Coordinates of C-alpha atoms in Angstrom, one line a residue:
M1 CA 20.3 -8.0 -93.5
K2 CA 16.4 -7.3 -92.4
I3 CA 14.7 -5.1 -90.0
K4 CA 12.2 -6.8 -88.2
R5 CA 9.5 -5.2 -85.9
S6 CA 8.3 -8.5 -84.5
N7 CA 9.3 -12.2 -83.9
A8 CA 7.6 -15.7 -83.5
Y9 CA 6.5 -14.8 -80.1
S10 CA 4.8 -11.5 -80.4
K11 CA 2.7 -12.7 -83.1
V12 CA 1.7 -15.9 -80.7
T13 CA 1.0 -12.6 -78.2
L14 CA -1.5 -10.9 -80.6
Y15 CA -3.4 -14.0 -80.7
V16 CA -3.6 -14.6 -77.4
V17 CA -3.9 -10.7 -76.1
A18 CA -7.0 -10.9 -78.5
A19 CA -8.5 -14.0 -77.2
V20 CA -8.0 -12.7 -73.2
F21 CA -9.7 -9.5 -74.4
I22 CA -12.7 -11.4 -76.0
A23 CA -12.9 -13.6 -72.9
L24 CA -13.0 -9.9 -70.5
I25 CA -15.4 -8.9 -72.6
L26 CA -17.7 -12.2 -72.0
L27 CA -17.0 -12.5 -68.3
P28 CA -19.6 -10.4 -67.2
S29 CA -21.9 -13.1 -68.0
F30 CA -20.8 -15.6 -65.6
A31 CA -18.5 -14.1 -63.2
S32 CA -20.1 -13.0 -59.8
N33 CA -20.0 -9.2 -59.0
N34 CA -16.3 -9.5 -56.5
V35 CA -14.6 -11.4 -59.4
M36 CA -15.9 -8.2 -61.7
E37 CA -14.5 -5.1 -59.3
R38 CA -11.5 -7.0 -58.4
L39 CA -10.8 -7.1 -62.3
T40 CA -11.9 -3.7 -63.1
V41 CA -9.2 -2.9 -59.8
L42 CA -6.6 -4.9 -61.9
F43 CA -7.2 -2.6 -64.7
I44 CA -7.0 0.9 -63.0
Y45 CA -3.1 -1.0 -61.6
I46 CA -2.2 -1.9 -65.2
I47 CA -2.7 1.6 -66.3
M48 CA -1.2 3.5 -63.3
A49 CA 1.8 1.2 -64.1
A50 CA 1.9 1.8 -67.9
M51 CA 1.7 5.7 -67.4
W52 CA 4.5 5.7 -64.2
N53 CA 6.7 3.6 -67.0
T54 CA 5.7 5.9 -69.9
L55 CA 7.7 8.7 -68.1
A56 CA 10.5 6.6 -65.9
G57 CA 10.8 3.6 -67.7
F58 CA 11.1 5.0 -71.6
G59 CA 11.7 8.7 -70.8
G60 CA 14.1 9.0 -67.8
L61 CA 11.7 11.1 -65.9
I62 CA 11.5 9.9 -62.3
S63 CA 8.8 11.0 -60.8
I64 CA 7.2 11.0 -57.3
G65 CA 4.1 13.3 -57.7
Q66 CA 1.7 11.3 -60.2
Q67 CA -0.6 11.4 -57.6
L68 CA -1.5 15.2 -58.7
F69 CA -2.6 13.5 -61.8
F70 CA -4.5 11.1 -60.1
G71 CA -6.2 13.3 -57.6
L72 CA -7.1 15.7 -60.5
G73 CA -8.7 13.1 -63.0
A74 CA -11.2 12.1 -59.8
Y75 CA -11.6 15.8 -59.1
A76 CA -12.7 16.7 -62.2
T77 CA -14.9 13.9 -62.6
I78 CA -16.8 15.2 -58.9
R79 CA -16.6 18.9 -60.7
I80 CA -18.1 17.7 -64.2
T81 CA -21.0 15.1 -62.7
N82 CA -22.1 18.1 -60.5
M83 CA -23.0 19.8 -64.0
A84 CA -25.6 17.6 -64.3
I85 CA -23.2 15.3 -67.2
S86 CA -23.4 11.7 -67.0
P87 CA -20.4 10.4 -64.9
F88 CA -19.1 7.9 -67.5
V89 CA -19.0 10.8 -69.9
A90 CA -17.4 12.9 -67.3
L91 CA -14.8 10.5 -66.8
L92 CA -13.6 11.0 -70.1
I93 CA -13.8 14.6 -70.1
A94 CA -12.2 14.8 -67.4
A95 CA -8.9 13.1 -68.3
C96 CA -8.6 15.4 -71.4
L97 CA -8.9 18.6 -68.8
V98 CA -6.0 17.1 -66.9
G99 CA -4.4 16.3 -70.2
L100 CA -4.7 20.0 -71.3
L101 CA -3.6 21.1 -67.8
S102 CA -0.6 19.2 -68.1
W103 CA 0.6 21.0 -71.2
P104 CA 1.5 24.6 -68.8
I105 CA 3.2 22.4 -66.2
S106 CA 5.2 20.5 -68.3
T107 CA 6.6 24.2 -69.7
F108 CA 8.5 24.6 -66.5
M109 CA 8.5 21.0 -64.7
L110 CA 10.8 19.5 -67.8
R111 CA 13.4 22.2 -67.1
L112 CA 14.1 20.5 -63.9
K113 CA 16.3 17.5 -64.1
A114 CA 16.7 14.2 -62.2
G115 CA 15.9 14.8 -58.6
E116 CA 14.6 18.0 -58.7
F117 CA 11.7 16.7 -61.5
A118 CA 11.3 14.2 -59.0
I119 CA 10.9 16.4 -55.8
G120 CA 9.2 19.1 -57.7
M121 CA 6.7 17.0 -59.0
W122 CA 5.6 15.9 -55.2
V123 CA 5.4 19.8 -54.2
L124 CA 2.9 20.4 -57.2
A125 CA 0.7 17.3 -56.2
S126 CA 0.8 18.8 -52.4
I127 CA 0.2 22.2 -54.0
G128 CA -2.8 20.2 -56.1
H129 CA -4.0 19.0 -52.9
L130 CA -4.5 22.1 -50.9
L131 CA -6.1 23.5 -53.6
V132 CA -8.5 21.3 -54.0
N133 CA -9.3 21.7 -50.4
L134 CA -10.5 25.3 -51.1
D135 CA -13.2 24.0 -53.0
P136 CA -16.7 24.3 -51.1
L137 CA -18.2 21.4 -53.4
I138 CA -15.7 18.9 -51.6
Q139 CA -15.7 20.2 -48.2
G140 CA -12.6 19.8 -47.4
E141 CA -11.1 16.7 -46.0
T142 CA -14.6 15.4 -45.5
G143 CA -14.8 15.3 -49.3
I144 CA -18.0 13.9 -51.2
S145 CA -19.4 11.0 -53.0
L146 CA -20.1 10.7 -56.6
I147 CA -23.7 10.9 -56.1
A148 CA -24.4 10.8 -59.6
L149 CA -23.8 7.4 -59.8
N150 CA -27.3 6.4 -57.8
Q151 CA -28.9 7.2 -61.3
Y152 CA -27.8 3.5 -62.1
A153 CA -28.8 0.3 -60.9
I154 CA -26.5 -1.8 -58.8
E155 CA -25.8 -4.3 -61.5
S156 CA -25.5 -1.3 -64.6
R157 CA -23.3 0.7 -62.8
R158 CA -21.0 -2.7 -61.7
L159 CA -20.8 -3.8 -65.8
L160 CA -20.4 0.1 -66.6
I161 CA -17.6 0.4 -64.7
Y162 CA -16.0 -2.6 -65.3
F163 CA -16.4 -2.0 -69.0
A164 CA -14.8 1.6 -68.8
A165 CA -11.5 0.3 -67.4
L166 CA -11.3 -2.6 -69.6
V167 CA -11.8 -0.3 -73.0
S168 CA -9.7 2.7 -70.9
M169 CA -6.3 0.3 -70.2
S170 CA -6.8 -1.4 -73.4
G171 CA -7.0 1.7 -75.1
L172 CA -4.2 3.3 -73.4
L173 CA -2.2 0.3 -73.7
L174 CA -2.3 0.1 -77.6
G175 CA -2.3 3.8 -78.1
L176 CA 1.3 3.5 -75.8
F177 CA 2.6 0.8 -77.9
Y178 CA 2.2 2.7 -81.3
L179 CA 3.7 5.8 -80.0
L180 CA 6.8 3.9 -78.7
R181 CA 6.9 2.4 -82.2
S182 CA 6.6 5.6 -83.9
K183 CA 9.1 8.5 -84.5
A184 CA 8.2 10.3 -81.3
G185 CA 9.0 6.7 -78.9
I186 CA 12.5 6.2 -80.7
A187 CA 13.2 9.9 -79.9
M188 CA 12.2 9.8 -76.4
Q189 CA 14.2 6.7 -75.6
A190 CA 17.5 8.0 -77.3
I191 CA 16.5 11.4 -75.2
R192 CA 16.6 9.0 -72.4
D193 CA 19.7 7.2 -73.1
N194 CA 21.6 10.5 -73.7
E195 CA 19.9 13.6 -74.1
E196 CA 23.2 15.7 -75.0
A197 CA 23.7 13.3 -78.3
A198 CA 20.0 12.9 -79.4
D199 CA 20.1 17.0 -79.5
S200 CA 22.9 16.6 -81.5
I201 CA 21.4 14.4 -84.3
G202 CA 18.2 16.9 -84.1
V203 CA 15.7 15.6 -82.0
D204 CA 13.4 18.4 -80.2
A205 CA 13.5 17.0 -76.8
E206 CA 11.9 19.2 -75.1
K207 CA 8.9 18.7 -77.4
V208 CA 9.1 15.2 -77.3
K209 CA 9.3 15.1 -73.5
K210 CA 6.0 17.0 -73.3
W211 CA 4.2 14.8 -75.2
F212 CA 5.0 11.9 -73.2
F213 CA 4.5 13.8 -70.5
I214 CA 1.0 15.0 -71.5
F215 CA 0.0 11.4 -72.2
A216 CA 1.1 10.2 -68.8
A217 CA -0.9 13.0 -67.3
F218 CA -4.4 11.7 -69.3
G219 CA -3.5 8.3 -68.4
T220 CA -3.0 8.6 -64.7
A221 CA -6.0 10.8 -64.8
L222 CA -8.3 8.6 -66.1
A223 CA -6.6 6.0 -64.2
G224 CA -8.0 8.3 -60.9
A225 CA -11.5 9.1 -62.0
L226 CA -12.2 5.2 -62.8
W227 CA -11.3 4.1 -59.1
L228 CA -13.4 7.0 -58.1
A229 CA -16.3 5.3 -60.1
Q230 CA -15.8 2.3 -58.1
A231 CA -15.3 3.7 -55.0
S232 CA -18.1 6.5 -55.5
S233 CA -16.3 8.7 -52.6
F234 CA -13.7 11.2 -53.1
Q235 CA -11.6 12.4 -50.4
P236 CA -8.9 15.0 -51.3
K237 CA -6.3 13.8 -48.5
T238 CA -7.0 10.1 -50.2
Y239 CA -6.5 10.6 -53.5
F240 CA -3.7 12.8 -53.8
S241 CA -1.6 10.5 -51.2
V242 CA 1.8 9.8 -52.2
Q243 CA 0.9 5.9 -52.0
W244 CA -0.6 5.7 -55.5
T245 CA 3.0 6.7 -56.7
A246 CA 4.9 4.3 -54.7
Y247 CA 2.2 1.5 -56.0
M248 CA 3.4 2.4 -59.7
I249 CA 7.0 2.8 -58.5
F250 CA 6.7 -0.9 -57.1
M251 CA 5.0 -2.2 -60.0
V252 CA 7.2 -1.4 -62.7
L253 CA 10.3 -1.7 -60.7
V254 CA 9.4 -5.4 -60.1
G255 CA 8.2 -6.1 -63.1
G256 CA 10.8 -4.2 -65.1
L257 CA 11.3 -0.7 -66.3
G258 CA 11.6 0.4 -69.3
R259 CA 10.0 -2.8 -70.2
F260 CA 6.1 -2.7 -72.2
E261 CA 5.7 -6.1 -70.6
G262 CA 7.4 -5.2 -67.4
A263 CA 4.7 -2.7 -66.2
I264 CA 1.8 -5.5 -67.1
L265 CA 3.7 -8.1 -65.2
G266 CA 4.5 -5.6 -62.3
A267 CA 0.6 -5.0 -61.9
L268 CA -0.5 -8.7 -61.9
L269 CA 1.9 -9.3 -59.3
F270 CA 0.9 -6.2 -57.3
F271 CA -2.7 -7.1 -57.7
V272 CA -2.4 -10.9 -56.4
V273 CA -0.1 -9.9 -53.7
E274 CA -2.5 -7.0 -52.2
T275 CA -5.4 -9.6 -52.7
W276 CA -4.1 -12.5 -50.9
F277 CA -1.8 -10.5 -48.0
A278 CA -3.7 -7.4 -47.6
A279 CA -5.6 -8.3 -44.8
T280 CA -2.4 -8.4 -42.7
G281 CA -2.1 -4.2 -42.3
V282 CA 1.4 -3.4 -41.6
W283 CA 3.1 -6.3 -42.3
Y284 CA 1.5 -6.3 -45.8
L285 CA 3.0 -2.7 -46.6
V286 CA 6.3 -4.3 -44.9
G287 CA 6.5 -7.6 -47.5
L288 CA 5.9 -5.2 -50.3
G289 CA 8.9 -3.0 -49.5
A290 CA 11.1 -5.6 -48.8
V291 CA 10.0 -7.2 -52.7
A292 CA 10.8 -3.9 -54.4
M293 CA 14.1 -3.7 -52.0
L294 CA 15.2 -7.5 -53.1
C295 CA 14.0 -6.8 -56.2
S296 CA 16.5 -3.6 -57.1
L297 CA 19.5 -5.7 -55.2
F298 CA 19.2 -8.9 -57.1
F299 CA 16.9 -7.9 -60.2
P300 CA 18.0 -4.1 -61.3
K301 CA 16.0 -5.0 -64.7
G302 CA 13.1 -6.3 -63.0
I303 CA 11.5 -10.2 -63.4
W304 CA 10.7 -9.7 -66.9
G305 CA 14.3 -7.9 -67.5
V306 CA 15.7 -11.3 -66.1
I307 CA 13.6 -12.9 -68.2
E308 CA 14.0 -11.5 -71.3
T309 CA 17.5 -11.0 -71.0
R310 CA 18.3 -15.1 -70.3
L311 CA 15.7 -16.2 -72.8
S312 CA 15.7 -13.6 -75.5
I313 CA 12.2 -13.5 -75.7
T314 CA 10.2 -9.9 -76.0
L315 CA 6.8 -10.6 -76.2
I316 CA 5.8 -6.9 -77.6
P317 CA 8.3 -5.4 -79.1
V318 CA 8.5 -2.0 -79.4
G319 CA 11.7 -1.4 -81.0
Y320 CA 13.6 -2.8 -84.3
Q321 CA 15.4 -6.3 -84.5
V322 CA 18.2 -6.6 -87.3
T323 CA 18.9 -10.2 -88.2
G324 CA 20.9 -11.7 -91.1
L325 CA 24.0 -9.8 -90.3
K326 CA 27.4 -11.4 -90.8
P327 CA 31.2 -10.9 -90.0
D328 CA 33.0 -9.5 -92.6
S329 CA 36.3 -11.1 -93.9
H330 CA 38.5 -8.6 -92.2
S331 CA 36.2 -9.7 -89.0
K332 CA 36.3 -13.4 -89.2
N333 CA 40.5 -13.4 -89.7
K334 CA 40.7 -11.3 -86.3

């Protein structure tokens, strides 16, 4: 019997990911401005999907209020840059501050279960929206621009935002990968499957869920800060809109809930659909809803879940695989 944490597919995937990462680093040398801006959006979508999948897919914590952290990440960036700090330094500081804020939030939110947790997060997002509106700097729903970006030339700004999004996405995915392969990751998935059973074998459910909650909050806040950098304007009703969580849910459900590859695939599909059909207006939104409903009905495990089940392909394994097991003689006789 052997316990493996990788396979032939995952080893090939490692080389492919390394090649893609190098290509993305070199891309600005010959890509158009439009391509760089669209890829920046894709990187942010992948972050959003991966962070929601962290909570719901691996932790069983269904939230419809992640726009709270998305909006706070953007708001904190505005506030920090107002203190004459570089906006690109402010991105990271803002995400860290939101991550710290999520610690006390998790203390009482994680006491709620299932639907109560989901609705509770939405209520908190609404409260956060109202509180940000009270800040005189924001000017209510009028909003404010990230003026600090004007100190950079347009080309330099576009390049810095692109690399900030690329590094953030890569760092968060790598961090999530190792987190899921750690004892805490295994514990979190055990809690998702059966919290009482996990507790009976000594898993500290509250502590483990807190760490995942904070990690997802940090990543979502960083996505909000990056979106602000590429959009350059902040309006509370936009950043605290439930549409952001709806996008996250769509990407994860279509790609594959609880699968590392699923969130990435879902983000790629959403990005392609948005790029091709966003100009159709309301029909674009109707189409997204129809696709999500059909996937829920016919592919409950998502597209990647179907591929993984039918073809037994795992590109990024975060669990263990036991090989070499042989049935005992008693089993054979049966």
